Amino acid sequence: MPDMKPAESASSPSEVQQPSQQGATSRVPEQSLVVRSQTQNSGFLSRFRYHIFAAGFAFLLGPFAFLWPGQSPVDPTDYAERTRRVLKTTPLIDGHNDLPWQLRIELHNRIYDGRVDLTKRLLGHTDIQRMRTGMVGGQFWSVYVDCDTRQQHFEDPSWVVRDTLEQIDVTRRFIDEHPQHLQYCDTAECARKAFKSGRISSMIGIEGGHQVGGSIASIRQMYNLGARYITLTHNCDNSFATSTSTVAAGGPDKGLFRLGYEAIKEMNRLGMIVDLSHVSHQTMRDVLSVARAPVVFSHSGAYSVTPHLRNVPDDVLRTVKRNGGIVMAVFVNRFLRMKDPDQSTIHDVVDHILHIAEVCGWECVGIGSDFSGTPYVPIGLEDVSKFPDLFQLLLERGVTDEQIRLLAGENILRVWSQTENRAREIQATGEKPVEEEYDGRQWQKGLKDSPWMLRGSRERAIAAGAADKPFMFNVDGSGKHNPAVKNV
């Protein structure tokens, strides 16, 4: 737009006529207004003076405010606002919550009878209302089932696999019951899309290799049912590996067992994330020596901060860094402070996070609360609504916004994506599913006169004690059902 300036004649500035002194005493000087186009001589400073002024103002403001794209500056000491801005754009994904276990032991998995409304404030640690307050963007739900103390051997009967299937079922059902808040996800990309749509991505993790019955075939079926990580052991050894609890009780740390190596191979082929929380320290090292994809610790701490066997030693942290995995900091107070667990606070969790980041890097630390599983949590982290307080305290301790993004969700999403990509690469080579079994496995013997496919099978079956006849349904010699006939 042309400039509006006082009139000048066509003459040069030095030739502009001035009113006489006599005229000045008798009348107001005459003035007129003309329009003059801006000349190229206005210069760079004139053309961009407003831009330069704005940039200079921002520079001067720099020590006092952070500039967020598309947002107003924020005081760097306003940790609550910085946390809010991070969690509005990066999903906070918790690696471990045991709410499905509470549904089992309190409701016997009956969620439609009106006794519980997860959208309202409940007792305990978890409900959707408080998850929203805590700005949770994604949750790995643990489909945990206890170790069966009656199962001392691989072949001992147990209902653990059945119970695990029921836990997957109730988890999928309560997710489906709240479509406005929760979205089931089985890929990392789905978790990102759910967050962008305003829903909490909901994933499934199995907390213990005992829950697949020591069977690699069961691992495949659990993957097909939607589980995306399996904790290799819980508080008991299984056919795959040694548990922390065994070593804590004075038992030997035998690490990963023969079938465990095969299980890791198959989980990597499938894209099932390997979770090393609860395993012994030697098991951690053994798995990391053969893993073909990043591992996770879904809820563990730093052993150098608190020497509890459930925590991760520094040498393992360094190996996790090379592996590209992640240690998700736990909130269980007895893992935070062994001597006086009741005095555990949010500050202890910060200490564990900072140590993991110092040794392993900010690319391999995450959040794994164990809410609704552990009965005891630290002061200041009483439930899922308190997550932002943790991030605010970390910012106060000097952690950057970008590091908070990694901690909150970017790291676990990267690990998950890399696990998926590695599985596709392995499958592209034509690698077949693992068929290895437990060494002491007992198989059904069949019938002596089964329609055997191969030579020698009948003889081997007879030698193994195969039955002479199929089930006869108590039919007697006259061709009638007769309960008195015992040869069934």
Short mmCIF file of N, CA, C and O in Angstrom, two decimals, residues 81-141:
data_model
loop_
_atom_site.label_atom_id
_atom_site.label_comp_id
_atom_site.label_asym_id
_atom_site.label_seq_id
_atom_site.Cartn_x
_atom_site.Cartn_y
_atom_site.Cartn_z
N GLU A 81 2.38 -26.54 33.09
CA GLU A 81 2.00 -26.21 31.71
C GLU A 81 2.92 -26.90 30.72
O GLU A 81 2.45 -27.38 29.68
N ARG A 82 4.19 -26.99 31.02
CA ARG A 82 5.10 -27.71 30.12
C ARG A 82 4.71 -29.18 30.03
O ARG A 82 4.71 -29.77 28.94
N THR A 83 4.36 -29.77 31.16
CA THR A 83 3.90 -31.16 31.15
C THR A 83 2.63 -31.32 30.34
O THR A 83 2.50 -32.24 29.52
N ARG A 84 1.69 -30.41 30.54
CA ARG A 84 0.43 -30.49 29.81
C ARG A 84 0.67 -30.42 28.31
O ARG A 84 0.08 -31.19 27.54
N ARG A 85 1.55 -29.55 27.88
CA ARG A 85 1.80 -29.40 26.44
C ARG A 85 2.47 -30.64 25.85
O ARG A 85 2.15 -31.04 24.74
N VAL A 86 3.38 -31.25 26.61
CA VAL A 86 4.01 -32.48 26.13
C VAL A 86 2.98 -33.60 26.00
O VAL A 86 2.89 -34.28 24.98
N LEU A 87 2.17 -33.79 27.04
CA LEU A 87 1.24 -34.91 27.06
C LEU A 87 0.02 -34.68 26.17
O LEU A 87 -0.74 -35.61 25.90
N LYS A 88 -0.18 -33.45 25.70
CA LYS A 88 -1.23 -33.19 24.72
C LYS A 88 -0.80 -33.61 23.33
O LYS A 88 -1.64 -33.83 22.45
N THR A 89 0.51 -33.73 23.12
CA THR A 89 1.02 -34.05 21.78
C THR A 89 1.78 -35.36 21.72
O THR A 89 2.10 -35.84 20.62
N THR A 90 2.10 -35.95 22.86
CA THR A 90 2.79 -37.23 22.93
C THR A 90 2.02 -38.16 23.85
O THR A 90 1.73 -37.79 24.99
N PRO A 91 1.68 -39.37 23.39
CA PRO A 91 0.90 -40.26 24.27
C PRO A 91 1.72 -40.78 25.44
O PRO A 91 2.83 -41.29 25.27
N LEU A 92 1.17 -40.62 26.64
CA LEU A 92 1.75 -41.24 27.83
C LEU A 92 1.28 -42.69 27.86
O LEU A 92 0.08 -42.97 28.02
N ILE A 93 2.20 -43.62 27.66
CA ILE A 93 1.86 -45.04 27.60
C ILE A 93 2.48 -45.76 28.79
O ILE A 93 3.70 -45.84 28.92
N ASP A 94 1.63 -46.27 29.67
CA ASP A 94 2.06 -47.02 30.85
C ASP A 94 2.23 -48.48 30.45
O ASP A 94 1.34 -49.08 29.83
N GLY A 95 3.36 -49.06 30.84
CA GLY A 95 3.67 -50.42 30.42
C GLY A 95 3.00 -51.52 31.20
O GLY A 95 3.06 -52.69 30.79
N HIS A 96 2.33 -51.19 32.34
CA HIS A 96 1.80 -52.29 33.14
C HIS A 96 0.73 -51.81 34.12
O HIS A 96 1.01 -51.03 35.02
N ASN A 97 -0.49 -52.30 33.92
CA ASN A 97 -1.59 -52.03 34.85
C ASN A 97 -2.41 -53.31 34.98
O ASN A 97 -2.77 -53.94 33.98
N ASP A 98 -2.72 -53.69 36.23
CA ASP A 98 -3.36 -54.98 36.52
C ASP A 98 -4.86 -54.87 36.76
O ASP A 98 -5.44 -55.74 37.43
N LEU A 99 -5.52 -53.88 36.20
CA LEU A 99 -6.96 -53.76 36.39
C LEU A 99 -7.71 -55.04 36.02
O LEU A 99 -8.66 -55.42 36.73
N PRO A 100 -7.36 -55.77 34.94
CA PRO A 100 -8.09 -57.02 34.65
C PRO A 100 -8.05 -58.02 35.79
O PRO A 100 -9.01 -58.79 35.97
N TRP A 101 -6.97 -58.04 36.56
CA TRP A 101 -6.90 -58.94 37.72
C TRP A 101 -7.93 -58.55 38.77
O TRP A 101 -8.57 -59.41 39.39
N GLN A 102 -8.11 -57.23 38.98
CA GLN A 102 -9.13 -56.79 39.93
C GLN A 102 -10.53 -57.18 39.45
O GLN A 102 -11.40 -57.53 40.25
N LEU A 103 -10.76 -57.09 38.14
CA LEU A 103 -12.06 -57.53 37.61
C LEU A 103 -12.28 -59.01 37.90
O LEU A 103 -13.42 -59.43 38.17
N ARG A 104 -11.21 -59.79 37.87
CA ARG A 104 -11.35 -61.23 38.11
C ARG A 104 -11.62 -61.52 39.58
O ARG A 104 -12.57 -62.24 39.90
N ILE A 105 -10.81 -60.96 40.48
CA ILE A 105 -10.94 -61.36 41.89
C ILE A 105 -12.11 -60.66 42.57
O ILE A 105 -12.66 -61.19 43.54
N GLU A 106 -12.54 -59.49 42.08
CA GLU A 106 -13.67 -58.79 42.70
C GLU A 106 -15.00 -59.10 42.05
O GLU A 106 -16.02 -59.23 42.73
N LEU A 107 -15.01 -59.21 40.72
CA LEU A 107 -16.27 -59.35 39.99
C LEU A 107 -16.43 -60.71 39.32
O LEU A 107 -17.47 -60.96 38.72
N HIS A 108 -15.42 -61.56 39.43
CA HIS A 108 -15.43 -62.84 38.72
C HIS A 108 -15.69 -62.62 37.22
O HIS A 108 -16.38 -63.39 36.58
N ASN A 109 -15.12 -61.52 36.74
CA ASN A 109 -15.18 -61.14 35.32
C ASN A 109 -16.58 -60.80 34.82
O ASN A 109 -16.81 -60.75 33.61
N ARG A 110 -17.52 -60.52 35.74
CA ARG A 110 -18.87 -60.10 35.33
C ARG A 110 -18.91 -58.57 35.34
O ARG A 110 -18.94 -57.95 36.40
N ILE A 111 -18.92 -57.99 34.16
CA ILE A 111 -18.82 -56.53 34.06
C ILE A 111 -20.11 -55.87 33.57
O ILE A 111 -20.15 -54.64 33.42
N TYR A 112 -21.17 -56.67 33.35
CA TYR A 112 -22.40 -56.10 32.80
C TYR A 112 -23.54 -55.99 33.82
O TYR A 112 -24.65 -55.61 33.45
N ASP A 113 -23.29 -56.34 35.08
CA ASP A 113 -24.39 -56.38 36.04
C ASP A 113 -24.56 -55.08 36.82
O ASP A 113 -25.34 -55.01 37.76
N GLY A 114 -23.82 -54.04 36.43
CA GLY A 114 -24.02 -52.73 37.03
C GLY A 114 -23.26 -52.48 38.32
O GLY A 114 -23.39 -51.40 38.92
N ARG A 115 -22.47 -53.43 38.77
CA ARG A 115 -21.76 -53.22 40.03
C ARG A 115 -20.59 -52.26 39.90
O ARG A 115 -20.16 -51.67 40.89
N VAL A 116 -20.05 -52.12 38.70
CA VAL A 116 -18.89 -51.24 38.52
C VAL A 116 -19.10 -50.40 37.27
O VAL A 116 -19.59 -50.90 36.24
N ASP A 117 -18.78 -49.13 37.38
CA ASP A 117 -18.79 -48.21 36.24
C ASP A 117 -17.41 -47.58 36.17
O ASP A 117 -17.06 -46.71 36.97
N LEU A 118 -16.61 -48.04 35.21
CA LEU A 118 -15.22 -47.59 35.12
C LEU A 118 -15.09 -46.14 34.72
O LEU A 118 -14.00 -45.56 34.82
N THR A 119 -16.18 -45.51 34.28
CA THR A 119 -16.11 -44.09 33.92
C THR A 119 -16.27 -43.18 35.15
O THR A 119 -16.09 -41.98 35.04
N LYS A 120 -16.61 -43.77 36.29
CA LYS A 120 -16.78 -43.00 37.52
C LYS A 120 -15.64 -43.27 38.48
O LYS A 120 -14.92 -44.25 38.36
N ARG A 121 -15.49 -42.39 39.45
CA ARG A 121 -14.41 -42.51 40.43
C ARG A 121 -14.64 -43.75 41.29
O ARG A 121 -15.68 -43.90 41.94
N LEU A 122 -13.66 -44.65 41.30
CA LEU A 122 -13.72 -45.87 42.09
C LEU A 122 -12.66 -45.81 43.19
O LEU A 122 -11.85 -44.89 43.24
N LEU A 123 -12.67 -46.80 44.06
CA LEU A 123 -11.56 -47.00 44.97
C LEU A 123 -10.40 -47.61 44.18
O LEU A 123 -10.50 -47.84 42.99
N GLY A 124 -9.31 -47.89 44.86
CA GLY A 124 -8.18 -48.48 44.16
C GLY A 124 -7.41 -47.45 43.35
O GLY A 124 -7.47 -46.25 43.60
N HIS A 125 -6.68 -47.94 42.37
CA HIS A 125 -5.75 -47.09 41.62
C HIS A 125 -6.27 -46.62 40.28
O HIS A 125 -5.76 -45.62 39.75
N THR A 126 -7.26 -47.33 39.69
CA THR A 126 -7.54 -47.12 38.26
C THR A 126 -9.01 -47.00 37.97
O THR A 126 -9.82 -47.82 38.43
N ASP A 127 -9.37 -45.99 37.23
CA ASP A 127 -10.66 -45.88 36.54
C ASP A 127 -10.45 -44.90 35.39
O ASP A 127 -9.44 -44.20 35.33
N ILE A 128 -11.40 -44.86 34.47
CA ILE A 128 -11.22 -44.04 33.28
C ILE A 128 -11.21 -42.56 33.63
O ILE A 128 -10.46 -41.77 33.04
N GLN A 129 -12.02 -42.16 34.59
CA GLN A 129 -12.05 -40.76 34.99
C GLN A 129 -10.67 -40.28 35.43
O GLN A 129 -10.20 -39.21 35.01
N ARG A 130 -10.01 -41.05 36.27
CA ARG A 130 -8.68 -40.65 36.74
C ARG A 130 -7.61 -40.84 35.66
O ARG A 130 -6.60 -40.12 35.66
N MET A 131 -7.82 -41.79 34.76
CA MET A 131 -6.89 -41.90 33.63
C MET A 131 -6.93 -40.64 32.79
O MET A 131 -5.88 -40.16 32.32
N ARG A 132 -8.11 -40.08 32.59
CA ARG A 132 -8.22 -38.83 31.85
C ARG A 132 -7.53 -37.69 32.60
O ARG A 132 -6.81 -36.88 32.01
N THR A 133 -7.74 -37.63 33.91
CA THR A 133 -7.07 -36.61 34.71
C THR A 133 -5.56 -36.76 34.62
O THR A 133 -4.83 -35.77 34.53
N GLY A 134 -5.08 -37.99 34.61
CA GLY A 134 -3.65 -38.27 34.52
C GLY A 134 -3.09 -38.18 33.13
O GLY A 134 -1.90 -38.46 32.93
N MET A 135 -3.92 -37.81 32.15
CA MET A 135 -3.51 -37.63 30.76
C MET A 135 -2.88 -38.89 30.17
O MET A 135 -1.93 -38.85 29.39
N VAL A 136 -3.42 -40.05 30.56
CA VAL A 136 -2.93 -41.32 30.02
C VAL A 136 -3.33 -41.41 28.55
O VAL A 136 -4.50 -41.22 28.20
N GLY A 137 -2.37 -41.73 27.69
CA GLY A 137 -2.64 -41.85 26.27
C GLY A 137 -2.64 -43.27 25.76
O GLY A 137 -3.10 -43.54 24.64
N GLY A 138 -2.12 -44.20 26.56
CA GLY A 138 -2.09 -45.61 26.16
C GLY A 138 -1.79 -46.47 27.36
O GLY A 138 -1.10 -46.04 28.30
N GLN A 139 -2.31 -47.71 27.35
CA GLN A 139 -2.13 -48.59 28.51
C GLN A 139 -1.94 -50.03 28.05
O GLN A 139 -2.74 -50.56 27.29
N PHE A 140 -0.86 -50.66 28.52
CA PHE A 140 -0.72 -52.11 28.40
C PHE A 140 -1.41 -52.72 29.61
O PHE A 140 -0.96 -52.54 30.76
N TRP A 141 -2.52 -53.43 29.37
CA TRP A 141 -3.26 -54.10 30.44
C TRP A 141 -2.66 -55.49 30.65
O TRP A 141 -2.53 -56.26 29.71
#
